[in-house]
PDB file of C-alpha atoms in Angstrom:
ATOM      1  CA  MET D   1     125.619 128.593  94.939  1.00 54.00           C
ATOM      2  CA  GLN D   2     126.530 126.376  92.003  1.00 50.00           C
ATOM      3  CA  ALA D   3     130.116 125.101  91.974  1.00 48.00           C
ATOM      4  CA  LYS D   4     131.562 122.935  89.217  1.00 56.00           C
ATOM      5  CA  ASN D   5     133.336 120.779  91.781  1.00 91.00           C
ATOM      6  CA  LEU D   6     132.728 121.462  95.459  1.00 94.00           C
ATOM      7  CA  VAL D   7     135.393 119.037  96.695  1.00 95.00           C
ATOM      8  CA  GLN D   8     138.031 120.520  94.409  1.00 94.00           C
ATOM      9  CA  HIS D   9     137.078 124.010  95.570  1.00 94.00           C
ATOM     10  CA  LEU D  10     137.467 122.965  99.220  1.00 96.00           C
ATOM     11  CA  GLN D  11     140.880 121.441  98.510  1.00 95.00           C
ATOM     12  CA  GLN D  12     142.056 124.622  96.829  1.00 95.00           C
ATOM     13  CA  GLN D  13     140.703 127.052  99.434  1.00 95.00           C
ATOM     14  CA  LEU D  14     141.308 125.399 102.804  1.00 96.00           C
ATOM     15  CA  ARG D  15     144.584 125.325 104.717  1.00 95.00           C
ATOM     16  CA  PHE D  16     145.665 124.717 108.286  1.00 95.00           C
ATOM     17  CA  THR D  17     146.094 127.798 110.431  1.00 90.00           C
ATOM     18  CA  ARG D  18     149.763 128.606 111.038  1.00 83.00           C
ATOM     19  CA  LYS D  19     149.018 129.869 114.529  1.00 79.00           C
ATOM     20  CA  ASN D  20     148.408 126.638 116.410  1.00 76.00           C
ATOM     21  CA  GLU D  21     146.040 127.775 119.160  1.00 85.00           C
ATOM     22  CA  SER D  22     144.808 124.946 121.366  1.00 90.00           C
ATOM     23  CA  ALA D  23     141.031 124.726 121.630  1.00 93.00           C
ATOM     24  CA  GLN D  24     139.140 123.168 124.527  1.00 95.00           C
ATOM     25  CA  ALA D  25     137.226 120.982 122.052  1.00 95.00           C
ATOM     26  CA  ALA D  26     137.377 120.042 118.383  1.00 96.00           C
ATOM     27  CA  VAL D  27     135.050 118.602 115.767  1.00 97.00           C
ATOM     28  CA  LEU D  28     135.626 116.808 112.483  1.00 98.00           C
ATOM     29  CA  VAL D  29     133.853 118.206 109.418  1.00 98.00           C
ATOM     30  CA  ALA D  30     134.052 115.135 107.175  1.00 98.00           C
ATOM     31  CA  ILE D  31     132.936 115.498 103.556  1.00 98.00           C
ATOM     32  CA  THR D  32     132.547 112.656 101.085  1.00 97.00           C
ATOM     33  CA  ARG D  33     134.836 112.645  98.073  1.00 95.00           C
ATOM     34  CA  GLU D  34     132.272 112.430  95.240  1.00 94.00           C
ATOM     35  CA  ALA D  35     130.576 114.500  92.524  1.00 92.00           C
ATOM     36  CA  GLN D  36     127.707 115.408  94.858  1.00 94.00           C
ATOM     37  CA  PRO D  37     129.532 115.527  98.211  1.00 97.00           C
ATOM     38  CA  LYS D  38     127.803 114.977 101.516  1.00 97.00           C
ATOM     39  CA  VAL D  39     128.645 116.081 105.048  1.00 98.00           C
ATOM     40  CA  LEU D  40     128.879 113.558 107.887  1.00 97.00           C
ATOM     41  CA  LEU D  41     126.563 114.559 110.735  1.00 97.00           C
ATOM     42  CA  THR D  42     125.350 112.865 113.892  1.00 95.00           C
ATOM     43  CA  ARG D  43     122.371 113.237 116.192  1.00 89.00           C
ATOM     44  CA  ARG D  44     123.360 113.209 119.835  1.00 81.00           C
ATOM     45  CA  SER D  45     121.765 110.685 122.166  1.00 76.00           C
ATOM     46  CA  LEU D  46     118.627 111.839 123.979  1.00 63.00           C
ATOM     47  CA  HIS D  47     119.963 110.781 127.392  1.00 66.00           C
ATOM     48  CA  LEU D  48     123.010 113.089 127.309  1.00 56.00           C
ATOM     49  CA  SER D  49     123.051 115.871 129.887  1.00 56.00           C
ATOM     50  CA  LYS D  50     124.006 118.563 127.351  1.00 64.00           C
ATOM     51  CA  HIS D  51     122.742 119.159 123.811  1.00 58.00           C
ATOM     52  CA  ALA D  52     120.697 115.951 123.861  1.00 56.00           C
ATOM     53  CA  GLY D  53     119.062 115.114 120.530  1.00 65.00           C
ATOM     54  CA  GLU D  54     120.881 117.896 118.675  1.00 85.00           C
ATOM     55  CA  VAL D  55     122.594 117.489 115.323  1.00 93.00           C
ATOM     56  CA  SER D  56     126.350 117.820 115.589  1.00 93.00           C
ATOM     57  CA  PHE D  57     129.660 116.947 114.010  1.00 97.00           C
ATOM     58  CA  PRO D  58     131.684 114.115 115.528  1.00 96.00           C
ATOM     59  CA  GLY D  59     133.803 115.757 118.207  1.00 94.00           C
ATOM     60  CA  GLY D  60     134.224 116.616 121.827  1.00 91.00           C
ATOM     61  CA  LYS D  61     136.426 117.985 124.563  1.00 92.00           C
ATOM     62  CA  ARG D  62     140.194 117.753 124.673  1.00 94.00           C
ATOM     63  CA  ASP D  63     141.773 115.002 126.774  1.00 93.00           C
ATOM     64  CA  LEU D  64     145.104 115.413 128.548  1.00 91.00           C
ATOM     65  CA  THR D  65     146.592 112.906 126.101  1.00 92.00           C
ATOM     66  CA  ASP D  66     145.535 114.892 122.996  1.00 92.00           C
ATOM     67  CA  ALA D  67     148.566 116.594 121.444  1.00 92.00           C
ATOM     68  CA  SER D  68     146.631 118.887 119.080  1.00 94.00           C
ATOM     69  CA  ASN D  69     143.223 120.037 117.883  1.00 95.00           C
ATOM     70  CA  ILE D  70     143.522 117.495 115.057  1.00 96.00           C
ATOM     71  CA  ALA D  71     144.154 114.709 117.576  1.00 95.00           C
ATOM     72  CA  VAL D  72     140.986 115.673 119.467  1.00 96.00           C
ATOM     73  CA  ALA D  73     138.845 115.662 116.312  1.00 97.00           C
ATOM     74  CA  LEU D  74     140.233 112.343 115.048  1.00 97.00           C
ATOM     75  CA  ARG D  75     139.934 110.574 118.408  1.00 96.00           C
ATOM     76  CA  GLU D  76     136.375 111.753 118.958  1.00 95.00           C
ATOM     77  CA  ALA D  77     135.325 110.839 115.398  1.00 97.00           C
ATOM     78  CA  GLU D  78     136.626 107.301 115.901  1.00 96.00           C
ATOM     79  CA  GLU D  79     134.992 106.963 119.322  1.00 95.00           C
ATOM     80  CA  GLU D  80     131.597 108.228 118.138  1.00 94.00           C
ATOM     81  CA  THR D  81     131.342 106.772 114.611  1.00 96.00           C
ATOM     82  CA  GLY D  82     134.164 104.270 114.112  1.00 96.00           C
ATOM     83  CA  LEU D  83     135.751 106.526 111.477  1.00 97.00           C
ATOM     84  CA  LEU D  84     139.484 105.769 111.426  1.00 97.00           C
ATOM     85  CA  ALA D  85     142.165 108.430 110.985  1.00 96.00           C
ATOM     86  CA  ARG D  86     143.691 106.461 108.082  1.00 97.00           C
ATOM     87  CA  ASP D  87     140.417 106.887 106.148  1.00 97.00           C
ATOM     88  CA  ILE D  88     140.479 110.700 106.374  1.00 98.00           C
ATOM     89  CA  GLU D  89     142.376 113.097 104.112  1.00 97.00           C
ATOM     90  CA  LEU D  90     142.779 116.223 106.224  1.00 98.00           C
ATOM     91  CA  ILE D  91     142.621 119.408 104.115  1.00 98.00           C
ATOM     92  CA  GLY D  92     142.443 122.292 106.587  1.00 97.00           C
ATOM     93  CA  ASP D  93     140.665 123.903 109.484  1.00 97.00           C
ATOM     94  CA  LEU D  94     138.147 126.667 110.091  1.00 97.00           C
ATOM     95  CA  PRO D  95     138.238 129.630 112.478  1.00 96.00           C
ATOM     96  CA  MET D  96     137.762 128.916 116.162  1.00 96.00           C
ATOM     97  CA  GLN D  97     134.172 128.979 117.400  1.00 95.00           C
ATOM     98  CA  GLN D  98     132.933 129.676 120.903  1.00 89.00           C
ATOM     99  CA  VAL D  99     129.819 128.173 122.455  1.00 86.00           C
ATOM    100  CA  THR D 100     127.576 129.949 124.969  1.00 78.00           C
ATOM    101  CA  SER D 101     129.333 128.218 127.878  1.00 81.00           C
ATOM    102  CA  GLY D 102     132.581 129.860 126.765  1.00 87.00           C
ATOM    103  CA  ILE D 103     134.272 126.701 125.483  1.00 92.00           C
ATOM    104  CA  THR D 104     136.385 127.157 122.346  1.00 95.00           C
ATOM    105  CA  VAL D 105     135.856 124.668 119.517  1.00 96.00           C
ATOM    106  CA  LYS D 106     138.167 124.096 116.540  1.00 97.00           C
ATOM    107  CA  PRO D 107     136.614 122.617 113.362  1.00 98.00           C
ATOM    108  CA  VAL D 108     138.977 120.344 111.399  1.00 98.00           C
ATOM    109  CA  VAL D 109     138.002 119.529 107.802  1.00 98.00           C
ATOM    110  CA  GLY D 110     138.717 116.263 106.007  1.00 98.00           C
ATOM    111  CA  LEU D 111     137.621 114.212 103.022  1.00 98.00           C
ATOM    112  CA  ILE D 112     136.368 110.635 103.289  1.00 98.00           C
ATOM    113  CA  SER D 113     135.099 107.899 100.991  1.00 96.00           C
ATOM    114  CA  SER D 114     131.342 107.664 100.493  1.00 93.00           C
ATOM    115  CA  GLN D 115     131.625 103.884 100.948  1.00 93.00           C
ATOM    116  CA  LEU D 116     132.794 103.760 104.563  1.00 94.00           C
ATOM    117  CA  HIS D 117     130.815 101.684 107.060  1.00 92.00           C
ATOM    118  CA  LEU D 118     130.300 103.740 110.209  1.00 96.00           C
ATOM    119  CA  VAL D 119     128.744 102.617 113.487  1.00 94.00           C
ATOM    120  CA  ALA D 120     127.217 104.958 116.054  1.00 92.00           C
ATOM    121  CA  GLU D 121     128.473 104.712 119.653  1.00 89.00           C
ATOM    122  CA  PRO D 122     125.059 104.205 121.323  1.00 87.00           C
ATOM    123  CA  ASN D 123     125.968 105.977 124.567  1.00 88.00           C
ATOM    124  CA  GLU D 124     126.704 109.178 122.641  1.00 85.00           C
ATOM    125  CA  ILE D 125     125.055 109.013 119.217  1.00 91.00           C
ATOM    126  CA  ASP D 126     121.510 108.083 118.161  1.00 90.00           C
ATOM    127  CA  ARG D 127     122.039 108.481 114.426  1.00 91.00           C
ATOM    128  CA  ILE D 128     124.766 108.926 111.813  1.00 94.00           C
ATOM    129  CA  PHE D 129     123.644 110.493 108.546  1.00 95.00           C
ATOM    130  CA  PHE D 130     124.985 112.282 105.490  1.00 96.00           C
ATOM    131  CA  ALA D 131     123.537 115.596 104.296  1.00 97.00           C
ATOM    132  CA  SER D 132     124.053 116.930 100.782  1.00 96.00           C
ATOM    133  CA  LEU D 133     126.565 119.779 100.840  1.00 97.00           C
ATOM    134  CA  GLN D 134     124.670 121.536  98.039  1.00 95.00           C
ATOM    135  CA  GLN D 135     121.360 121.228  99.917  1.00 95.00           C
ATOM    136  CA  LEU D 136     122.961 122.707 103.028  1.00 96.00           C
ATOM    137  CA  ILE D 137     124.300 125.598 100.952  1.00 95.00           C
ATOM    138  CA  ASP D 138     120.876 126.207  99.399  1.00 94.00           C
ATOM    139  CA  SER D 139     118.861 125.702 102.597  1.00 93.00           C
ATOM    140  CA  PRO D 140     117.177 128.943 103.748  1.00 92.00           C
ATOM    141  CA  ALA D 141     117.507 130.142 107.330  1.00 92.00           C
ATOM    142  CA  THR D 142     114.366 128.644 108.872  1.00 92.00           C
ATOM    143  CA  PRO D 143     113.326 129.790 112.388  1.00 92.00           C
ATOM    144  CA  TYR D 144     113.922 127.252 115.153  1.00 91.00           C
ATOM    145  CA  ALA D 145     112.329 128.068 118.524  1.00 89.00           C
ATOM    146  CA  VAL D 146     114.353 127.435 121.677  1.00 86.00           C
ATOM    147  CA  GLN D 147     112.533 127.861 124.980  1.00 83.00           C
ATOM    148  CA  TYR D 148     114.518 129.395 127.816  1.00 82.00           C
ATOM    149  CA  ALA D 149     113.296 130.050 131.366  1.00 82.00           C
ATOM    150  CA  GLU D 150     111.665 133.383 130.610  1.00 83.00           C
ATOM    151  CA  GLN D 151     111.563 133.691 126.837  1.00 86.00           C
ATOM    152  CA  THR D 152     111.569 131.919 123.496  1.00 88.00           C
ATOM    153  CA  LEU D 153     114.374 132.750 121.081  1.00 88.00           C
ATOM    154  CA  TYR D 154     114.339 131.944 117.373  1.00 91.00           C
ATOM    155  CA  PHE D 155     117.603 130.715 115.891  1.00 92.00           C
ATOM    156  CA  PRO D 156     118.250 130.237 112.170  1.00 94.00           C
ATOM    157  CA  SER D 157     118.328 126.577 111.163  1.00 95.00           C
ATOM    158  CA  MET D 158     118.782 124.355 108.129  1.00 95.00           C
ATOM    159  CA  ARG D 159     116.373 121.478 107.546  1.00 94.00           C
ATOM    160  CA  VAL D 160     117.992 118.403 105.941  1.00 92.00           C
ATOM    161  CA  GLU D 161     117.440 114.637 106.107  1.00 89.00           C
ATOM    162  CA  ASN D 162     114.465 115.165 108.458  1.00 91.00           C
ATOM    163  CA  GLU D 163     116.770 116.862 110.956  1.00 93.00           C
ATOM    164  CA  ILE D 164     117.142 120.424 112.238  1.00 93.00           C
ATOM    165  CA  VAL D 165     120.669 121.830 112.072  1.00 95.00           C
ATOM    166  CA  TRP D 166     121.151 124.926 114.217  1.00 93.00           C
ATOM    167  CA  GLY D 167     123.480 126.529 116.766  1.00 92.00           C
ATOM    168  CA  LEU D 168     127.192 125.711 116.660  1.00 94.00           C
ATOM    169  CA  THR D 169     126.811 123.062 113.949  1.00 95.00           C
ATOM    170  CA  ALA D 170     125.036 125.496 111.620  1.00 96.00           C
ATOM    171  CA  ARG D 171     127.595 128.231 112.347  1.00 96.00           C
ATOM    172  CA  ILE D 172     130.443 125.854 111.469  1.00 97.00           C
ATOM    173  CA  LEU D 173     128.727 124.969 108.186  1.00 98.00           C
ATOM    174  CA  VAL D 174     128.304 128.658 107.361  1.00 97.00           C
ATOM    175  CA  SER D 175     132.023 129.097 108.116  1.00 97.00           C
ATOM    176  CA  LEU D 176     132.819 126.158 105.808  1.00 98.00           C
ATOM    177  CA  PHE D 177     130.844 127.814 103.005  1.00 97.00           C
ATOM    178  CA  LYS D 178     132.696 131.091 103.528  1.00 97.00           C
ATOM    179  CA  TYR D 179     136.268 129.867 103.883  1.00 97.00           C
ATOM    180  CA  GLY D 180     136.080 126.673 101.843  1.00 97.00           C
ATOM    181  CA  LEU D 181     133.743 127.712  99.034  1.00 96.00           C
ATOM    182  CA  SER D 182     133.957 131.540  99.012  1.00 95.00           C
ATOM    183  CA  TYR D 183     130.208 131.699  99.600  1.00 95.00           C
ATOM    184  CA  GLU D 184     128.723 134.117 102.134  1.00 94.00           C
ATOM    185  CA  LYS D 185     125.464 132.636 103.436  1.00 93.00           C
ATOM    186  CA  ASP D 186     123.089 135.088 105.102  1.00 90.00           C
ATOM    187  CA  TRP D 187     123.011 133.779 108.665  1.00 91.00           C
ATOM    188  CA  PRO D 188     121.859 136.054 111.507  1.00 87.00           C
ATOM    189  CA  PHE D 189     122.630 135.103 115.094  1.00 81.00           C
ATOM    190  CA  LEU D 190     118.936 135.348 115.961  1.00 81.00           C
ATOM    191  CA  LEU D 191     115.775 135.784 113.938  1.00 75.00           C
ATOM    192  CA  ASN D 192     113.288 138.490 114.905  1.00 64.00           C
ATOM    193  CA  ALA D 193     110.377 136.858 116.722  1.00 53.00           C
ATOM    194  CA  ARG D 194     108.008 139.535 115.406  1.00 46.00           C
ATOM    195  CA  ASN D 195     108.550 138.168 111.900  1.00 46.00           C
ATOM    196  CA  ILE D 196     107.652 134.638 112.925  1.00 45.00           C
ATOM    197  CA  GLU D 197     104.073 133.512 112.403  1.00 42.00           C
TER     198      GLU D 197
END
């Protein structure tokens, strides 16, 4: 996909859902406001009990004090990266996602400056990095093997900034392309192992 101005396209396409359905978790999809925009991503700490070492968006589970999905996403983004709510221009949200455990996750989309200084919370995040939005759009679905107790499954993944983006994070990006950029990326749930060499 080649767009004359990806940020402008996102601003025109995205809105907040009128039906305010509370999710059990929320993530912030933060995109830099520049000619070649980038997406803020993190790599989760290796010592975490769930999804250790995986690439994710800043986000997490709802607290009792969180009044909305937006509040969850903003609080978690600040806790994990130091990104302040005042530095984010919220432009919309994406459809609810569900993870394999059954938890519902609401992606909230915002624009940020490319000049912000962010700091990873070491107990949760090993790395903060920015991936080119255009490269993510153009990235082919590359097989990523996940070993379960009795079988290996191959999930589609994007390879950017020496990281593997798969699972929920990849599905949210594909949703961003569809609803924010009117681009349908071919993204199967699983790849056929017989086609993997």
